[in-house]
Coordinates of C-alpha atoms in Angstrom, one line a residue:
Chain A
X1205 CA 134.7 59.3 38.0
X1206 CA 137.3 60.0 35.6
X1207 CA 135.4 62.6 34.2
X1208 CA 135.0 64.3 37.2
X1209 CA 138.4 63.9 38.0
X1210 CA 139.6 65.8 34.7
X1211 CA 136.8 68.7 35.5
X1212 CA 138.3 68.9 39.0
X1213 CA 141.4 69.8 37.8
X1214 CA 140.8 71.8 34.3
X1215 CA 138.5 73.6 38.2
X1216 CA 142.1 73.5 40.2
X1217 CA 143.7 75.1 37.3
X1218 CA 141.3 77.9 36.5
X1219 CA 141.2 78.6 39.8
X1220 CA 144.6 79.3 40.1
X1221 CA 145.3 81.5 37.2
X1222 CA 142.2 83.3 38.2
X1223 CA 144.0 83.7 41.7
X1224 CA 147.6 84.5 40.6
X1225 CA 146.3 87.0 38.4
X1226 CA 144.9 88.8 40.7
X1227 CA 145.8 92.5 41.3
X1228 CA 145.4 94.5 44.9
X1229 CA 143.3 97.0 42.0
X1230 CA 142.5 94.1 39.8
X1231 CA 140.4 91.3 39.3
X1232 CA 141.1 88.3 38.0
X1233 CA 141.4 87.1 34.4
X1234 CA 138.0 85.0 34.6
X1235 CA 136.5 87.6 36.6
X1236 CA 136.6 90.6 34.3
X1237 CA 135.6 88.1 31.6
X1238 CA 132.6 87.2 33.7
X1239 CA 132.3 90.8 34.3
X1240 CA 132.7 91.9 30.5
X1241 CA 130.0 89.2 29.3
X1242 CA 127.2 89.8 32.1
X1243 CA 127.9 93.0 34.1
X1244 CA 127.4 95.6 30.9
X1245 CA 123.7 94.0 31.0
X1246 CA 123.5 94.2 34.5
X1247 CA 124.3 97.8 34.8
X1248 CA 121.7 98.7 32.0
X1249 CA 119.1 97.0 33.3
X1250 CA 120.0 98.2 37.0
X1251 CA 120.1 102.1 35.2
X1252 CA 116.5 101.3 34.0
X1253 CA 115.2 100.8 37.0
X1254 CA 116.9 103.6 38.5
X1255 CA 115.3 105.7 36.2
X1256 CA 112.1 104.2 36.8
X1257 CA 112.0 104.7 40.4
X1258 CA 113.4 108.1 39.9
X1259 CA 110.5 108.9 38.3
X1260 CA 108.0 107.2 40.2
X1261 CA 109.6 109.3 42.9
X1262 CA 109.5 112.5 40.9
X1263 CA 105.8 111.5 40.4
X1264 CA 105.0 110.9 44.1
X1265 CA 107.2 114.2 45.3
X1266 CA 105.0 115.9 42.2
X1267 CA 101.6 115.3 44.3
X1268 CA 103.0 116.2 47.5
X1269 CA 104.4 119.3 46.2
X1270 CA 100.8 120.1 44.8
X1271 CA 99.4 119.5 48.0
X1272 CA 102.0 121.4 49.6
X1273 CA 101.5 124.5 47.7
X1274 CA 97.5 124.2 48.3
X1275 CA 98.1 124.0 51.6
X1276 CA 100.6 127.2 52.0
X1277 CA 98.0 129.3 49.4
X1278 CA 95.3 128.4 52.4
X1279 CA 98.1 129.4 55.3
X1280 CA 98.8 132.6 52.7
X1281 CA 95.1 133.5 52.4
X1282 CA 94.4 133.3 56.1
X1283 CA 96.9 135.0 57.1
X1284 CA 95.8 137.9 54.8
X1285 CA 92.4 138.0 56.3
X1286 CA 94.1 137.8 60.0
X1287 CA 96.1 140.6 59.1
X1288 CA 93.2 142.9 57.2
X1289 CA 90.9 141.6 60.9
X1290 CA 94.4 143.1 62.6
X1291 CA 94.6 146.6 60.8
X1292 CA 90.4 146.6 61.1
X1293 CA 91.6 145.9 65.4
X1294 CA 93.8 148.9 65.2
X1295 CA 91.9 151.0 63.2
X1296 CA 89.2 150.0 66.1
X1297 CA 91.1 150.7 68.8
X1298 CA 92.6 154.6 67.3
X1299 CA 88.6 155.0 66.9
X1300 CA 88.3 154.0 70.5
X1301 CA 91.5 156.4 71.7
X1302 CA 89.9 159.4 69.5
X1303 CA 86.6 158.9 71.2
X1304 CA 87.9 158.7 74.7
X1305 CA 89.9 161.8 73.7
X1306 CA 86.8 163.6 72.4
X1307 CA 84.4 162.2 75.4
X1308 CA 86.8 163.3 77.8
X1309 CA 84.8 166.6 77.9
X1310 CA 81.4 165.2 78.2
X1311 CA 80.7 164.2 81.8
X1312 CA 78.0 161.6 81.0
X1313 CA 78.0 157.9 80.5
X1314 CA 78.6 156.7 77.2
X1315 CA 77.5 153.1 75.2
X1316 CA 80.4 151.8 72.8
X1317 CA 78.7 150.7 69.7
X1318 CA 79.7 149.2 65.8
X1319 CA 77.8 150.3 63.0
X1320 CA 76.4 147.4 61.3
X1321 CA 74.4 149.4 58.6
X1322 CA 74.1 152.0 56.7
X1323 CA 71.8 153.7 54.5
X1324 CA 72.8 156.7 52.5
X1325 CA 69.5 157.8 50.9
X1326 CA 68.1 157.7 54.3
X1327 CA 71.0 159.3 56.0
X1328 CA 70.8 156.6 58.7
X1329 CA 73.5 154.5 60.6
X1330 CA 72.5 150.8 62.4
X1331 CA 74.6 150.2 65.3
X1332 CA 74.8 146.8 67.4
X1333 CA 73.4 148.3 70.8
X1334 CA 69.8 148.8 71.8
X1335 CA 67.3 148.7 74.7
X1336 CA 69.1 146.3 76.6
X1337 CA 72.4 148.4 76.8
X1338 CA 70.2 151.5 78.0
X1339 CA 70.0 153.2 74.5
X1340 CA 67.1 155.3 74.2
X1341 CA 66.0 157.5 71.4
X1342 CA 67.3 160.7 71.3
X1343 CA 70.8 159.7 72.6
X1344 CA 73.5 161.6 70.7
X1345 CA 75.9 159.4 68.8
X1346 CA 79.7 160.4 68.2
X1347 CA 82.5 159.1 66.7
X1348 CA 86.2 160.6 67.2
X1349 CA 85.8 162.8 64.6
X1350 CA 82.2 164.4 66.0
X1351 CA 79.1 164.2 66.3
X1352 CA 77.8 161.6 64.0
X1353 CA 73.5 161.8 64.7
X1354 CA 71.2 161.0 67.2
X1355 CA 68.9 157.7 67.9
X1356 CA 65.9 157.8 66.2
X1357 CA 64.9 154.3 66.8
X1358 CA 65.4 151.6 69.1
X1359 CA 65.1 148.0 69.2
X1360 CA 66.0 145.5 72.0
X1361 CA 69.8 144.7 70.6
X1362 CA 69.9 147.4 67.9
X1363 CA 69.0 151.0 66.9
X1364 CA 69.2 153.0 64.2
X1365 CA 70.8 156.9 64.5
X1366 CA 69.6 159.6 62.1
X1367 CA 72.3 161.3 60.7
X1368 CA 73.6 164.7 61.1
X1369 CA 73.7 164.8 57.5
X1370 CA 69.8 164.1 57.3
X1371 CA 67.7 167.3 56.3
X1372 CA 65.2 165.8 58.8
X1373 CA 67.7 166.0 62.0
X1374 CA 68.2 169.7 63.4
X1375 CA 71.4 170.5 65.6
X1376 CA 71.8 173.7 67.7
X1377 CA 75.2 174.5 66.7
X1378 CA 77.2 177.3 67.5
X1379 CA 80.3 178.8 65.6
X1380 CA 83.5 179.3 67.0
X1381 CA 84.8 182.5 67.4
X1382 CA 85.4 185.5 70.3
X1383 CA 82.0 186.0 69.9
X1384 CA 79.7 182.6 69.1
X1385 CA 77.0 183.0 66.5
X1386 CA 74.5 180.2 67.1
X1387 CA 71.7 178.5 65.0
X1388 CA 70.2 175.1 63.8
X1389 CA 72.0 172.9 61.5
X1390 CA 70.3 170.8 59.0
X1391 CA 71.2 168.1 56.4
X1392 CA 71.3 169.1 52.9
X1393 CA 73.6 166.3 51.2
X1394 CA 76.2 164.0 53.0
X1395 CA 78.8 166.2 52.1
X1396 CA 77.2 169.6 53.9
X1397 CA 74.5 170.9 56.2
X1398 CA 73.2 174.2 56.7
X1399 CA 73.3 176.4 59.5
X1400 CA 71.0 179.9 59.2
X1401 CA 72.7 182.2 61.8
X1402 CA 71.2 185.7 63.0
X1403 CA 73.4 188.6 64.5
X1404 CA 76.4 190.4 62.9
X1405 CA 78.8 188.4 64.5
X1406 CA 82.0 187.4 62.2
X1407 CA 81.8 184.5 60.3
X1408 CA 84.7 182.9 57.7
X1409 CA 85.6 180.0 56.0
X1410 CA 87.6 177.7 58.1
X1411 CA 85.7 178.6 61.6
X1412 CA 85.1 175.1 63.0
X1413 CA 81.3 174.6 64.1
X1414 CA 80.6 172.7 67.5
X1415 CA 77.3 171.5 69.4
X1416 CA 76.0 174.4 71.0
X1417 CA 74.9 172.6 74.3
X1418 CA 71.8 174.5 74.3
X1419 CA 69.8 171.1 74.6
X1420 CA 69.3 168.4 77.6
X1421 CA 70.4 165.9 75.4
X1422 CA 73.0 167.0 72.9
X1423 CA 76.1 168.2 75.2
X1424 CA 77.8 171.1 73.8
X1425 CA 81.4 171.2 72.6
X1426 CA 81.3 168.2 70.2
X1427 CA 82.5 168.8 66.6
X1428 CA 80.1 169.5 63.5
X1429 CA 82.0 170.8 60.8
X1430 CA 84.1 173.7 59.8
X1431 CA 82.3 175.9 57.3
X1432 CA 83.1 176.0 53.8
X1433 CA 81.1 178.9 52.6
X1434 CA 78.8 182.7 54.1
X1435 CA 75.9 183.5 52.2
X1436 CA 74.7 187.0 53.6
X1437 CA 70.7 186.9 53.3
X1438 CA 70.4 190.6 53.2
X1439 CA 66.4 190.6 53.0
X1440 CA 66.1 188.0 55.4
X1441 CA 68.6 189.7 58.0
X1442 CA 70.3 186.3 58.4
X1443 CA 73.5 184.2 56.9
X1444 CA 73.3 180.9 55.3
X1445 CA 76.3 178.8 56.2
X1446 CA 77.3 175.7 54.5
X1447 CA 79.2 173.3 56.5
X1448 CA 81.5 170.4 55.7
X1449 CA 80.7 167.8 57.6
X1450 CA 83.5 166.2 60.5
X1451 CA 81.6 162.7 60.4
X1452 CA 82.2 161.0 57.6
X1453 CA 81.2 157.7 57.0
X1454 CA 83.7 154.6 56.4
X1455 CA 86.5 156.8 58.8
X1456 CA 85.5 154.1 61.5
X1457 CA 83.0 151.6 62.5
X1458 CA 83.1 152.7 66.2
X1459 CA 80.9 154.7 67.6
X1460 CA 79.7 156.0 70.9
X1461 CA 76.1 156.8 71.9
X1462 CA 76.2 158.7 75.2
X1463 CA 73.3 158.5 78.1
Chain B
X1219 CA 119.3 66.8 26.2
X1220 CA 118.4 67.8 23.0
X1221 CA 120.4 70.9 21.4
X1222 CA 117.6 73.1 21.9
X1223 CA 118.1 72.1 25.2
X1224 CA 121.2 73.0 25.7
X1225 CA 120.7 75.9 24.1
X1226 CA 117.9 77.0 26.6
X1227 CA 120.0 75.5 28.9
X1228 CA 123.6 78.1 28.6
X1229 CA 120.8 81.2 28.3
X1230 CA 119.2 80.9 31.2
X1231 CA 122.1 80.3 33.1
X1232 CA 123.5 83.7 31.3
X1233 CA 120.1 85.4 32.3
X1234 CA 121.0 84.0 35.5
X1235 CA 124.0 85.6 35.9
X1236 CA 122.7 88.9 34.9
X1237 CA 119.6 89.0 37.4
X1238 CA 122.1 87.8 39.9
X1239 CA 124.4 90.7 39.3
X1240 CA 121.5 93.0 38.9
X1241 CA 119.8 92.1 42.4
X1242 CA 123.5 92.1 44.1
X1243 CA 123.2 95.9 42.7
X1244 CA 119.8 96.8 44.1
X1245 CA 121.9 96.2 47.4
X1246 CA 120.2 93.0 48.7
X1247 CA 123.3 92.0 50.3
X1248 CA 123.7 88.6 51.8
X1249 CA 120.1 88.1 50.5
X1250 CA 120.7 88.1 47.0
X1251 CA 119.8 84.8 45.8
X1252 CA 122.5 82.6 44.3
X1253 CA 120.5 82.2 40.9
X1254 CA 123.2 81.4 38.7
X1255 CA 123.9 78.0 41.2
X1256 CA 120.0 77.3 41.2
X1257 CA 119.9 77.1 37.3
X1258 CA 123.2 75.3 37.1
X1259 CA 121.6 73.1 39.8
X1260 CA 118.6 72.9 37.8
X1261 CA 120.3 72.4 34.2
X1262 CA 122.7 69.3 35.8
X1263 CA 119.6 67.7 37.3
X1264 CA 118.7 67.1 33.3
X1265 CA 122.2 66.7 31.8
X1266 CA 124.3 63.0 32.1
X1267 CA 127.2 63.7 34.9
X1268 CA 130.4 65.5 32.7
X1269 CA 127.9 67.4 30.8
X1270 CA 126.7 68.4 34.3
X1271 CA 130.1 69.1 35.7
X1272 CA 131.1 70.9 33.0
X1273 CA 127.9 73.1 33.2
X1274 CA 128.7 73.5 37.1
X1275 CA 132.2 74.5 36.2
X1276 CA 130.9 77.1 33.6
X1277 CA 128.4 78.7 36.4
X1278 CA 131.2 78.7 39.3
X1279 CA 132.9 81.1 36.2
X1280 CA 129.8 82.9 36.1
X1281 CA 128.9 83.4 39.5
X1282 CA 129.8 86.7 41.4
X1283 CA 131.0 85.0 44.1
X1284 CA 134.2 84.3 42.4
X1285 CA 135.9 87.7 43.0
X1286 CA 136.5 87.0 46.3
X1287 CA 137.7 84.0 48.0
X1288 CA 139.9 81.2 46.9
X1289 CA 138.4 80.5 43.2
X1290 CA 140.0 77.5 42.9
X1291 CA 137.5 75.8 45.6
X1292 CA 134.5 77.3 44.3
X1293 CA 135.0 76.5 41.2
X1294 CA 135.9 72.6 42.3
X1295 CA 132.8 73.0 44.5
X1296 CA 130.2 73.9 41.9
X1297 CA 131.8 71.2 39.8
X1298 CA 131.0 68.2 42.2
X1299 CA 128.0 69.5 43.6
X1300 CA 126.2 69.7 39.7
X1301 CA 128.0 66.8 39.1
X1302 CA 126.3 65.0 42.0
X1303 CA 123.6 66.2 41.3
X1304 CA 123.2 64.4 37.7
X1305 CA 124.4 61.3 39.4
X1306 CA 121.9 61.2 41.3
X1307 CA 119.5 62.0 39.1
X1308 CA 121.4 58.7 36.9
X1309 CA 120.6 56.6 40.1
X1310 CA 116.6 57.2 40.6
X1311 CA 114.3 55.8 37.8
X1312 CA 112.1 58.8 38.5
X1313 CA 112.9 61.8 40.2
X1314 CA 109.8 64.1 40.5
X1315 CA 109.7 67.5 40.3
X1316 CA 109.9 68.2 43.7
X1317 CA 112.5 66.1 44.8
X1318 CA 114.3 67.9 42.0
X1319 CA 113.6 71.6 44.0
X1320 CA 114.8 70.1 47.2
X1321 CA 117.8 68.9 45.7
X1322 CA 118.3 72.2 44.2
X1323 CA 117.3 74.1 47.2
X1324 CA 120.3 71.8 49.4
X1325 CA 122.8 72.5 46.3
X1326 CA 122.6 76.5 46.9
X1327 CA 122.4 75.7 50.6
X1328 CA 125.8 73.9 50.4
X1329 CA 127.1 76.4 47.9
X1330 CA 126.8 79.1 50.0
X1331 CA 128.0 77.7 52.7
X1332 CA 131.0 76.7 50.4
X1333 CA 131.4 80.5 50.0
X1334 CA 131.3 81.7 53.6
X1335 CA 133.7 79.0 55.0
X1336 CA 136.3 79.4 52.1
X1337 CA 136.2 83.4 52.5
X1338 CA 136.7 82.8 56.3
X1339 CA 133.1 83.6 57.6
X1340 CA 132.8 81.4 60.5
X1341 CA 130.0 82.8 61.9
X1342 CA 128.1 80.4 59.5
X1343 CA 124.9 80.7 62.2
X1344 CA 124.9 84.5 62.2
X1345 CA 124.7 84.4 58.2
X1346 CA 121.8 81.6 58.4
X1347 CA 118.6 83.4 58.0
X1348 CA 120.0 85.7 54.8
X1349 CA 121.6 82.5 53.3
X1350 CA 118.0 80.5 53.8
X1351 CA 116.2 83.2 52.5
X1352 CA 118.5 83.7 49.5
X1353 CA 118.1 79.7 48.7
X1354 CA 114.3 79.8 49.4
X1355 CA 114.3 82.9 46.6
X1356 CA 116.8 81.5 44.6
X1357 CA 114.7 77.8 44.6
X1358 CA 111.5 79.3 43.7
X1359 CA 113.1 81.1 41.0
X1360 CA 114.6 78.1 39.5
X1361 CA 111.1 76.2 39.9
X1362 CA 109.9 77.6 36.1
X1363 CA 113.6 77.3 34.9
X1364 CA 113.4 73.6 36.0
X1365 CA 110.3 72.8 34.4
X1366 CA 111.8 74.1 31.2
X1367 CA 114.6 72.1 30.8
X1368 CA 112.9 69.1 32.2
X1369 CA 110.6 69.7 28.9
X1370 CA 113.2 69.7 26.7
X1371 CA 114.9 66.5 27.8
X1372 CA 111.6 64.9 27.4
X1373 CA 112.8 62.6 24.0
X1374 CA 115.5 61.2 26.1
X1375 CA 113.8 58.0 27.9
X1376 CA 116.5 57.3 30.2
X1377 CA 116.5 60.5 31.7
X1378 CA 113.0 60.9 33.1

């Protein structure tokens, strides 16, 4: 008991200095010499494991930025392909205006029609209407710049269209001028057709050539070409005129084949 | 105990102190176990009475708890209770290991509640479930420290 009393008061008499030295900014004397002998330790060890977790955190932010990126290089590429499907929508729709503008002086019916296919050696288009939408062979096919071809072939949902720039497809085409000089057109590559015209009438370079509407299929007016070149066939008593083409594939996927 | 003892005795009480200062910085709050009372507890249950007191007194010094409050209390208060504790260790002829915890655990238990009355905190219930938790932690954490020093006081017949 004794020696408890003697710790009990060397207790009552730390405890007091420790109080009186106490500061309103200070500690007291034992507690600074606590803190001097444990806290330095303390703080290191505590700094470790900041570090740690700051970089288990920089590690775990590190994978969800990854994914993040991913996930805005997906947003990114789909909204590229919305916006080339949006400029592919105009481009549709100006196609649509120019052939409403150039069927406005054709008083038939018309078919609107895509082009799926196309075959350059054969000169042929495949469009996305057939039977079923009343397409029958024969049926001119325009586009906003002119007349594109005519059907050669139909199938219940599709058809294929011979193109004006086929050697096989002849047009009765007239050139436009005071006085019209009229003929057949005929594919020679995809870039010109002929036209053999009779009569003296004047012919130049630049004259735009139109259908001639001397048919009961192809209505006359619709755009072929403008001529690029007159080659006088003295013997022959005619002119050979090369055209360039106003159809030109890739301009626009919209077509119109009118009944 | 033997001077190895001792020894083992004074560093885990100062690795004590560090944990306890390092868990009081991870922001544990009232749940930050009073380790440096649970090997001081733990150390007096295998030390004669004044050696026990004086380690008590030593971990009172060491424990965080004296920056606030009156220090003179907490200081008498760790004193008696690791005091007490190594009497009554003196008065069984064998104290098992788990009467040793409990005796540990209710030494924290009374040591905090030492440190809320004397800083004023009357609301002892409202503090309850932190300052059980914090002995709970604190007891289980002292469990290896116990079996240490229990070990080391082996030679000395008289305490076991």
């Amino acid at each position: 008991m004794i020696g408890l009393a003697v710790l009990a008061a060397a207790a009552i008499l730390l405890g007091s200095w420790e109080t009186s030295g106490r500061r309103a900014d200070r500690a007291g004397p034992l507690t600074l010499a606590a803190q001097t002998l444990v806290q330095a330790p303390a703080d290191s060890m505590l700094g470790g494991l900041r570090s740690i977790r700051l970089s288990l955190d920089g590690w775990r932010d590190g994978r969800s930025l990854a994914e993040r990126v991913q996930r805005l290089e997906q947003e990114n590429m789909s909204l590229r392909l919305y916006g080339q499907e949006l400029e592919n929508l105009r481009s549709d729709l100006a196609a649509r205006e120019g052939l409403e503008k150039a069927l406005g002086t054709v008083a038939r019916s018309s078919v609107p029609a895509v082009i799926t296919g196309f075959r350059p050696i054969e000169s042929t288009l495949t469009l996305n209407v057939g039977e079923q939408d009343g397409v029958k062979p024969g049926d001119p096919v325009v586009t906003r710049d002119g007349l594109a071809g005519v059907i050669d072939w139909v199938g219940p949902r599709t058809s294929q269209v011979i193109l004006i720039t086929s050697p096989e497809l002849q047009v009765g085409a007239k050139v436009v001028r005071d006085a019209a000089s009229f003929g057949l057109t005929r594919g020679l590559r995809l870039d010109t057709l002929l036209l053999e015209i009779t009569g003296t009438a004047p012919v130049d370079v630049g004259d735009s050539v139109l259908t001639s509407g001397l048919s009961d299929r192809i209505p006359g007016g619709l755009p072929i070409g403008e001529v690029t070149r007159v080659v006088e066939q003295a013997n022959m008593g005619t002119r050979l005129v090369t055209i360039f083409p106003a159809f030109r594939i890739g301009r626009s996927r919209v077509v119109a084949v009118i009944r | 105990m033997t001077p190895v003892g001792y020894v083992l005795a004074v560093l885990c009480l100062l690795i004590s102190a560090v944990m306890e200062r390092l868990l009081g910085g991870l922001l544990l709050g009232a749940w930050t176990p009073d380790l440096v009372v649970a090997v001081a507890m733990a150390a007096a249950l295998c030390l004669r009475p004044v050696p026990a007191g004086v380690f008590g007194l030593a971990a009172g010094l060491l424990s965080p708890a004296l920056a606030d409050g009156p220090a003179s209390l907490l200081l008498v208060g760790m004193t008696v209770l690791a005091w007490s504790a190594a009497r009554l260790r003196r008065s069984q002829v064998e104290l098992n290991p788990v009467t040793g915890w409990v005796v540990i655990a209710l030494g924290m238990l009374a040591f905090r509640l030492i440190v809320l009355v004397s800083a004023g905190n009357f609301q002892v219930l409202t503090a309850l479930l932190p300052s059980v938790g914090a002995v709970l932690f604190g007891a289980a954490a002292s469990i290896p420290v116990y079996a240490l020093l229990r070990r080391s006081v082996a030679e000395e017949g008289n305490l076991i």
